[in-house]
Structures are given as structure tokens and as C-alpha cells.
Short mmCIF file of the C-alpha atoms (twelve columns), coordinates in Angstrom:
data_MODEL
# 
_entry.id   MODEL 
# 
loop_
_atom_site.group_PDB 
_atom_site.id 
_atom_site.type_symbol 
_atom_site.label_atom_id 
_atom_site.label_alt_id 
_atom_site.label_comp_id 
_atom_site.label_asym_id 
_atom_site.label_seq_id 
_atom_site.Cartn_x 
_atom_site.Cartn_y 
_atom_site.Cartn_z 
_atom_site.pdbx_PDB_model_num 
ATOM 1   C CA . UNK A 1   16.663  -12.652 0.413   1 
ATOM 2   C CA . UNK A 2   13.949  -11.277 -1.530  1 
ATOM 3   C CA . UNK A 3   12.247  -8.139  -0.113  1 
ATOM 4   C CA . UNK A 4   8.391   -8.587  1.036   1 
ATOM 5   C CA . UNK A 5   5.477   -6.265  0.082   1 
ATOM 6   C CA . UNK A 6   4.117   -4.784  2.799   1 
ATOM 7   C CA . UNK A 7   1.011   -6.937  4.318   1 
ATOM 8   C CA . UNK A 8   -0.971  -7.639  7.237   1 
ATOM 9   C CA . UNK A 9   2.466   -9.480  8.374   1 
ATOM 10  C CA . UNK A 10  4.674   -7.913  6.029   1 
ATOM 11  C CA . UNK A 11  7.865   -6.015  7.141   1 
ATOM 12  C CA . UNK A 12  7.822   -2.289  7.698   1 
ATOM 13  C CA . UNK A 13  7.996   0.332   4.554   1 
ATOM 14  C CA . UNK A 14  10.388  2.735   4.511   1 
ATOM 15  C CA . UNK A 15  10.306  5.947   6.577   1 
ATOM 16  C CA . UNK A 16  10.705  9.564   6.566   1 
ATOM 17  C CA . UNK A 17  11.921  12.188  9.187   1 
ATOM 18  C CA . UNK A 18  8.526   13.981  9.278   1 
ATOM 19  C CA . UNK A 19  6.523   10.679  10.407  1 
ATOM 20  C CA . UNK A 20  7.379   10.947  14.181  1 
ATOM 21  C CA . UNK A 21  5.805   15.015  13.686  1 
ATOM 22  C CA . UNK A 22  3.077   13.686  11.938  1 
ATOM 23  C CA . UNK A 23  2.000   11.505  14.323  1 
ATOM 24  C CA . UNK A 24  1.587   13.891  16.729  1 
ATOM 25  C CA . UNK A 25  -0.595  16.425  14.556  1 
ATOM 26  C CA . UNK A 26  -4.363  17.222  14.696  1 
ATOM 27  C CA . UNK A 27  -6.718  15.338  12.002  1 
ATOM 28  C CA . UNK A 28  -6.730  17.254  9.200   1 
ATOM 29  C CA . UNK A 29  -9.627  18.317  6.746   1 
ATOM 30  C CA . UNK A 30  -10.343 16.182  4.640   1 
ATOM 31  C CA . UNK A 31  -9.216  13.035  6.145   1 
ATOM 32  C CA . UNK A 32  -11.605 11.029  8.526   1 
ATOM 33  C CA . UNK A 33  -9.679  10.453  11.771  1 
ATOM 34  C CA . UNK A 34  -8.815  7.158   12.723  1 
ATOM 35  C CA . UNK A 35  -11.191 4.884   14.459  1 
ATOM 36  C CA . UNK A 36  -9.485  2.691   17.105  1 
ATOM 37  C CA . UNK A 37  -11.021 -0.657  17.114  1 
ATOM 38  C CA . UNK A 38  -11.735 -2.125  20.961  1 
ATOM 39  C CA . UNK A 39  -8.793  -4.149  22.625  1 
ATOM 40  C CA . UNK A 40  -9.786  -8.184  21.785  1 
ATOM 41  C CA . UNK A 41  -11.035 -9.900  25.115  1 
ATOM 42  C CA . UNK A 42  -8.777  -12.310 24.904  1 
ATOM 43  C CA . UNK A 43  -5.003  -12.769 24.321  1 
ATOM 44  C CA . UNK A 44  -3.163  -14.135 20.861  1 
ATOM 45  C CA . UNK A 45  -4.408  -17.417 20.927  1 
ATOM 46  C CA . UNK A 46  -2.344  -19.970 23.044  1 
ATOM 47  C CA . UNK A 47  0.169   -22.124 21.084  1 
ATOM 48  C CA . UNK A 48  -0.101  -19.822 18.204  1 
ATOM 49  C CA . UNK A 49  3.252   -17.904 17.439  1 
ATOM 50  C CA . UNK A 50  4.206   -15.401 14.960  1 
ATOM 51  C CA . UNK A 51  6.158   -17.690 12.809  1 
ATOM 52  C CA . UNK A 52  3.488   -20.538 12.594  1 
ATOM 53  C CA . UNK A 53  0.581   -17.327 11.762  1 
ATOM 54  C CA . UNK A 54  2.626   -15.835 9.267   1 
ATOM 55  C CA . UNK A 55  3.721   -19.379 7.425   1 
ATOM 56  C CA . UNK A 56  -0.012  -19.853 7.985   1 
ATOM 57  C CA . UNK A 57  -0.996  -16.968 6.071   1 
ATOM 58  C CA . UNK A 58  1.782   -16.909 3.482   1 
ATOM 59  C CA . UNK A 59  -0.053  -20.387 1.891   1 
ATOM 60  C CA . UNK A 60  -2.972  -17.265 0.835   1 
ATOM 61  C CA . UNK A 61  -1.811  -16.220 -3.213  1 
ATOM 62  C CA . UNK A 62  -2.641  -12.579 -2.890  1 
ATOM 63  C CA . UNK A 63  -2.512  -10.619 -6.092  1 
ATOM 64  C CA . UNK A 64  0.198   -7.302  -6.289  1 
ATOM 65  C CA . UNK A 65  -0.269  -3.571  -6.129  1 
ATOM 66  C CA . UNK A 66  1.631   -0.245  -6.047  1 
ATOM 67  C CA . UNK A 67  0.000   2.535   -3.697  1 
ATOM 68  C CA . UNK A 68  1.254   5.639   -4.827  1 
ATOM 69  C CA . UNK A 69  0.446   8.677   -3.439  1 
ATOM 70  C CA . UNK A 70  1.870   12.649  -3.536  1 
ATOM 71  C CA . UNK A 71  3.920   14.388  -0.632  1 
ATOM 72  C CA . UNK A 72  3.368   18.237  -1.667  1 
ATOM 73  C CA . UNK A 73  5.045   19.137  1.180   1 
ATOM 74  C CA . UNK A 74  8.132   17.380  0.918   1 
ATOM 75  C CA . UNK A 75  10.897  19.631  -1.205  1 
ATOM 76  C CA . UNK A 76  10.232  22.447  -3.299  1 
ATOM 77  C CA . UNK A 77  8.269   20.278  -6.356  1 
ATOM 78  C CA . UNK A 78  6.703   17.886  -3.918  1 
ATOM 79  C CA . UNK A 79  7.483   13.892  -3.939  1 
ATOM 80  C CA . UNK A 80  6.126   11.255  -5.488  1 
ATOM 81  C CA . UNK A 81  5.928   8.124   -2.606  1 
ATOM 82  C CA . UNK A 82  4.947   4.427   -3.587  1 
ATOM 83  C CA . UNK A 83  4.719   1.418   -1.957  1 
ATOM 84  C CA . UNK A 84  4.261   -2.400  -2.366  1 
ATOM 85  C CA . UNK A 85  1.016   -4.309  -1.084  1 
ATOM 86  C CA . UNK A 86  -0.769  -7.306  -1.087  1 
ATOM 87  C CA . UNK A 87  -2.935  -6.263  1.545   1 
ATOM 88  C CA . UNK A 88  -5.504  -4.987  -1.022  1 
ATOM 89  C CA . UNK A 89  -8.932  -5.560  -1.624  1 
ATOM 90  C CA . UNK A 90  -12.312 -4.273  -2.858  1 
ATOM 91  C CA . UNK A 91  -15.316 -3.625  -0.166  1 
ATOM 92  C CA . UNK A 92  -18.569 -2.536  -1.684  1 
ATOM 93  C CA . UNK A 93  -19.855 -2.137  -5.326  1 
ATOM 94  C CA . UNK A 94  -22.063 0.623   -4.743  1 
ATOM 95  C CA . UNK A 95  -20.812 2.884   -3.502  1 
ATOM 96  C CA . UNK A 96  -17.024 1.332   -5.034  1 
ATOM 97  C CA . UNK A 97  -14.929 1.010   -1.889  1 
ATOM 98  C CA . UNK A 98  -11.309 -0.463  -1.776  1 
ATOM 99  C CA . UNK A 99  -9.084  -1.231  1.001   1 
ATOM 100 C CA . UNK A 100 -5.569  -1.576  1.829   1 
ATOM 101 C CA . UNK A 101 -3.479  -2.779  4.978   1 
ATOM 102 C CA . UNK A 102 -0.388  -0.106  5.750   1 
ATOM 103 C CA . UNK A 103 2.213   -1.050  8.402   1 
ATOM 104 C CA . UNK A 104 1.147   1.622   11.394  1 
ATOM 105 C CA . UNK A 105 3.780   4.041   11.461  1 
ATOM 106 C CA . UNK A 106 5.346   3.388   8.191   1 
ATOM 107 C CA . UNK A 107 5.591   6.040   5.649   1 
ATOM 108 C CA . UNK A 108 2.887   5.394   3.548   1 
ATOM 109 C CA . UNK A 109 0.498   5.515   6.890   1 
ATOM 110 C CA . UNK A 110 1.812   8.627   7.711   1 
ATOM 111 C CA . UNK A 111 1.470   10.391  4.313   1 
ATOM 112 C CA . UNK A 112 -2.082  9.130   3.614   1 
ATOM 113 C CA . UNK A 113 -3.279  10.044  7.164   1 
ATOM 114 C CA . UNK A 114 -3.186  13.555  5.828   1 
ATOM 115 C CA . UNK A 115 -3.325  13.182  2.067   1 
ATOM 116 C CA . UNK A 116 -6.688  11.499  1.493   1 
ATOM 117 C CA . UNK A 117 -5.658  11.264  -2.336  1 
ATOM 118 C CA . UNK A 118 -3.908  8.335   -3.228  1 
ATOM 119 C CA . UNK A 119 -3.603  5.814   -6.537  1 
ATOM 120 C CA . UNK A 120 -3.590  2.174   -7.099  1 
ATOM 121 C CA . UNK A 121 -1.263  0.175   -10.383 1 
ATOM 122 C CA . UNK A 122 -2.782  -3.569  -10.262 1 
ATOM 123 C CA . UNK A 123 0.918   -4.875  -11.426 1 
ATOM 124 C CA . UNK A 124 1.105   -7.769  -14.575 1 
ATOM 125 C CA . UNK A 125 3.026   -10.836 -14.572 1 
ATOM 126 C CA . UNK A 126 6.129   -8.396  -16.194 1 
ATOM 127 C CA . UNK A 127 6.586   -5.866  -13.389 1 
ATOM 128 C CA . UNK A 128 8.053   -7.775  -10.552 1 
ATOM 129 C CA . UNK A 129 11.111  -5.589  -10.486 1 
ATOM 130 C CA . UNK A 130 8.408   -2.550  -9.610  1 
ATOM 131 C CA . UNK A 131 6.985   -4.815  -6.781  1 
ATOM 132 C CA . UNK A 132 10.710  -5.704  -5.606  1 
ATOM 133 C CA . UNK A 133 11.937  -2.115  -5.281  1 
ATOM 134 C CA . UNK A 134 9.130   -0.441  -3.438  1 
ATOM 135 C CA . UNK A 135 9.254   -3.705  -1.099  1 
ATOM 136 C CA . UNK A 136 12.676  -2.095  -0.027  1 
ATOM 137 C CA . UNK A 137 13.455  -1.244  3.732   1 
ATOM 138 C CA . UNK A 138 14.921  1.607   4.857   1 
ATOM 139 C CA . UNK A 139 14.917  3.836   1.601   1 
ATOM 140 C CA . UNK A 140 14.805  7.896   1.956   1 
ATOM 141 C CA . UNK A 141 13.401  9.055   -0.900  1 
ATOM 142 C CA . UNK A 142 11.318  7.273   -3.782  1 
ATOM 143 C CA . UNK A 143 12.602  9.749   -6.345  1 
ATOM 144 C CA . UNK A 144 15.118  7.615   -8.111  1 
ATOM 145 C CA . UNK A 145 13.129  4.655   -8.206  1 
ATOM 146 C CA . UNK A 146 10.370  6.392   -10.350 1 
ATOM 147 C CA . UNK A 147 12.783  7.280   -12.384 1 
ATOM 148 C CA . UNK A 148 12.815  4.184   -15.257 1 
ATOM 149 C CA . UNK A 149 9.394   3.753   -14.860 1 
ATOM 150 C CA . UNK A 150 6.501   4.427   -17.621 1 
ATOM 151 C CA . UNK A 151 3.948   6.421   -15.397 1 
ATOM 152 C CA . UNK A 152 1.462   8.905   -15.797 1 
ATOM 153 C CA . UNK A 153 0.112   11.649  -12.918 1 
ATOM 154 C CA . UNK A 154 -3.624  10.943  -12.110 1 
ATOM 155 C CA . UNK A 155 -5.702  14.029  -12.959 1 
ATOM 156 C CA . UNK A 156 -8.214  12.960  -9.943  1 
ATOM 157 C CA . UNK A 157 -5.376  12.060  -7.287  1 
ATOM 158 C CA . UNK A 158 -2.114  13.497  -8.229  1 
ATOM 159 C CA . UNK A 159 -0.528  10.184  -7.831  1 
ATOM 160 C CA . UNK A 160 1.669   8.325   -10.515 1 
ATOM 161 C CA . UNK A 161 -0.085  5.228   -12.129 1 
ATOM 162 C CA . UNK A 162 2.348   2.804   -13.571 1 
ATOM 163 C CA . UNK A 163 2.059   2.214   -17.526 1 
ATOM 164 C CA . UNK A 164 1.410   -1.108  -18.375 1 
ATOM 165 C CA . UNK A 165 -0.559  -2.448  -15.031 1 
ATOM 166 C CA . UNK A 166 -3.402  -4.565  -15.243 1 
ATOM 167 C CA . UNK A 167 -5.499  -1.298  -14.192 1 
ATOM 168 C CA . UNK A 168 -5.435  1.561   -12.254 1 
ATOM 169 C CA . UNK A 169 -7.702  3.175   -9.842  1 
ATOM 170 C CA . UNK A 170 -7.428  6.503   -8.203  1 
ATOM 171 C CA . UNK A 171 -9.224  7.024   -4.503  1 
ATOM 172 C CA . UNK A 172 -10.153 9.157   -1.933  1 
ATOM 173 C CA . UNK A 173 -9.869  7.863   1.817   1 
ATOM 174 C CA . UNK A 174 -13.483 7.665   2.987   1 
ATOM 175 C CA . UNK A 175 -12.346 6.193   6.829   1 
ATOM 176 C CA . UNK A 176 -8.705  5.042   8.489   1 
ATOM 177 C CA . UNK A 177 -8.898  2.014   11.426  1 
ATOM 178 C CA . UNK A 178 -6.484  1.101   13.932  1 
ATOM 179 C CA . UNK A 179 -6.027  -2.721  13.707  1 
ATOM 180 C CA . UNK A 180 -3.634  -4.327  15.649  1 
ATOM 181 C CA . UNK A 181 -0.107  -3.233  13.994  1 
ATOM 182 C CA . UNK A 182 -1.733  -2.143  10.977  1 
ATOM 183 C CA . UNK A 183 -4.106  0.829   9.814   1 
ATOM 184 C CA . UNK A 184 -6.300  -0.389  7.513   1 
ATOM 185 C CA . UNK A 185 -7.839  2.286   4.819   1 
ATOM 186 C CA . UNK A 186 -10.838 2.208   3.075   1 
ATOM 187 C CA . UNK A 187 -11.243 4.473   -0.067  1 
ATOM 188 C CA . UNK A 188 -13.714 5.523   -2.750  1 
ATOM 189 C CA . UNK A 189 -13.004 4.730   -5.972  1 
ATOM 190 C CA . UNK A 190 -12.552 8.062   -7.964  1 
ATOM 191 C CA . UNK A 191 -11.452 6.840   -11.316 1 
ATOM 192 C CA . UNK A 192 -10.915 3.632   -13.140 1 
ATOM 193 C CA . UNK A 193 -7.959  2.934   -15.566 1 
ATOM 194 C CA . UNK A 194 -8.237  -0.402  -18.205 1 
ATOM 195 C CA . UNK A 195 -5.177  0.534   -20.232 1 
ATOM 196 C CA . UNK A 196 -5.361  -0.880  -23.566 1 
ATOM 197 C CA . UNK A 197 -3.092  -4.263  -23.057 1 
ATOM 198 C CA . UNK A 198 -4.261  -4.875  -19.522 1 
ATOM 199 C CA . UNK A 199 -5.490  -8.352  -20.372 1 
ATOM 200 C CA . UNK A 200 -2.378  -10.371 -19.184 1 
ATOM 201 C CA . UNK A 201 -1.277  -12.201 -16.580 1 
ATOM 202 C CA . UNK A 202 -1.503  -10.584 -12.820 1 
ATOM 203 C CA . UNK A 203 1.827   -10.577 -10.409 1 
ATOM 204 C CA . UNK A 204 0.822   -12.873 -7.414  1 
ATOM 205 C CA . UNK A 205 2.850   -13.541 -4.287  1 
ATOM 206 C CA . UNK A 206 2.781   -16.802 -2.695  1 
ATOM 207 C CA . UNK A 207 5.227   -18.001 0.069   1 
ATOM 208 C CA . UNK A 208 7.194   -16.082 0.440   1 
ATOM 209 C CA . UNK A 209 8.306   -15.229 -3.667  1 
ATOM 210 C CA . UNK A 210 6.384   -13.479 -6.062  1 
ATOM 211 C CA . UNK A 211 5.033   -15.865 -8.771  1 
ATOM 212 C CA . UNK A 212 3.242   -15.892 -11.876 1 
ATOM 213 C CA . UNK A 213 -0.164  -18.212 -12.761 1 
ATOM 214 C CA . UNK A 214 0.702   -21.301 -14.663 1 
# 
């Protein structure tokens, strides 16, 4: 079975030892603390299960993106982290504002609640292997699955952009809310990336599979 991106009713992403302690830290500089969103006065609609919302919601095409982001504190050099999403979106034009839907407690949540630097690799039609292997549960490290990949280190975020994507875009968390079983983040857009040959097709997913447009 094909691994899923992680979206608003996508699967967890992989995790790290350090999440559980990171959890329990203090905000820290830099980073906007989380803003818990008031409990909903009334229950998950009646009739309405998980499986029926999620088929529900699969029937949405949602276009594919890598979120990659750097650990500095993980291992002597640092490490590179990345993860699969369709739970991305732009906000506001002026000032630019993205967003993107992490799994709470997975370990792109953790990271980015205290590295407010992150990057974004819109993927093309060609990089569905990318999208399958940082949809994978239960990895440790991310370090071997950079390895084959054509990326470059954003000089605004730190983070690796993949070569070849659609575009790139390199943000700064602006604000971080609780939402349910999700955290959703909203960023400013730092820097903009239209690499020469970024005019093809974009990766969707749809049901379930990742697809292509016709």
C-alpha cells in the first residue's frame, strides 16, 4: 500500500527521540507560541465517521510539497528533516503568507515549533518517488533519503530545496494554531525560487494515489 503525505487526515510523520522533550519546553525566541483554538460547542457531527470524512475529503485533488527544514541540534553537522504534504496553501498576498497542516506531535511539528525557518519544493509530475519516501512512517533519520536527491541549501532558511520542483519558497513562521489533531502554521514568504524548467506538470494526489493532470 502506497504511503500517504501527511494531511489534515493523513497518517503520522515519522518521529524522533527528542519530540516527547520538546514538547515539554518553554516557547522559544523567535517562534510565536501556539494559539489554542476554543473547544467546538458541539460534538463530531452525528452519523459522520472517520472513514466516510476522510473518503469525503480524499475526492479534493490537492497539489504536492516537500517541507524541509534544518535540525542544528541534532548530531555534530546538524540534520536535514523533510516531509510530505498536501496540506499546503497560500493565505495573503500582501503581506505573502503560506500555510501548512503538520500532524500534532509528529516530527516536523516538533522541529518547526522551535525552528521558525523552514523551506517549501512545489514537486513536478517527475518526482513522485520524493513524495513517496518522505510519506514514510516510522523512519529515524532523513539523512539517507537526501542522499540521491538534486538539492540546494536555502541561503534565507537553511533548508534543502529540491532541484527540479515547480518552485521553491523559503519562510519564516509568523504564528502556530492548535487545530484539532493538527497544528496548522502560517509563514512569511522569505524568498521565491522559479527554477528555469519549472513550467511542467505539478504532482497531485487524489484518492488515495498520487496522479498526474491529463
Amino acid at each position: 500500500m502506497r504511503p500517504e503525505p501527511d494531511r489534515v487526515l493523513g497518517p503520522p510523520a515519522g518521529s524522533c527521540a527528542r519530540c516527547a522533550d520538546r514538547r515539554g519546553r518553554a516557547s522559544v525566541p523567535g517562534v510565536l507560541p501556539t494559539t489554542q483554538l476554543p473547544a467546538p460547542a458541539v460534538p463530531h457531527a452525528e452519523g459522520v465517521s472517520n472513514d466516510e470524512f476522510r473518503a469525503a475529503m480524499s475526492r479534493l485533488a490537492a497539489g504536492v510539497v516537500l517541507v524541509t527544514a534544518h535540525d542544528p541540534d541534532e548530531g555534530p553537522r546538524g540534520e536535514d528533516i523533510g516531509m510530505t504534504a498536501t496540506a499546503f496553501l497560500s493565505v495573503s498576498l500582501d503581506p505573502p503568507l503560506v500555510l501548512v497542516s503538520l500532524r500534532e506531535g509528529s516530527r516536523m511539528d516538533d522541529l518547526l515549533a522551535e525552528q521558525p525557518l523552514w523551506g517549501v519544493s512545489i514537486l513536478a509530475r517527475g518526482q513522485r518517488q520524493i513524495a513517496g519516501r518522505f510519506a514514510m512512517k516510522g523512519r529515524v533519520s532523513d539523512r539517507l533519503l537526501f542522499a540521491d536527491i538534486p538539492t540546494v541549501r536555502g541561503g534565507a532558511s537553511g533548508a534543502l530545496l529540491v532541484g527540479g520542483a515547480l518552485a521553491t519558497l523559503e519562510c519564516r513562521t509568523e504564528q502556530r494554531v492548535e487545530a484539532g489533531d493538527h497544528t496548522l502554521v502560517v509563514a512569511r514568504v522569505l524568498t521565491v525560487g522559479l527554477p528555469a524548467g519549472g513550467d511542467g506538470d505539478p504532482l497531485t494526489y487524489f484518492r488515495g494515489a498520487y496522479r498526474h493532470l491529463a
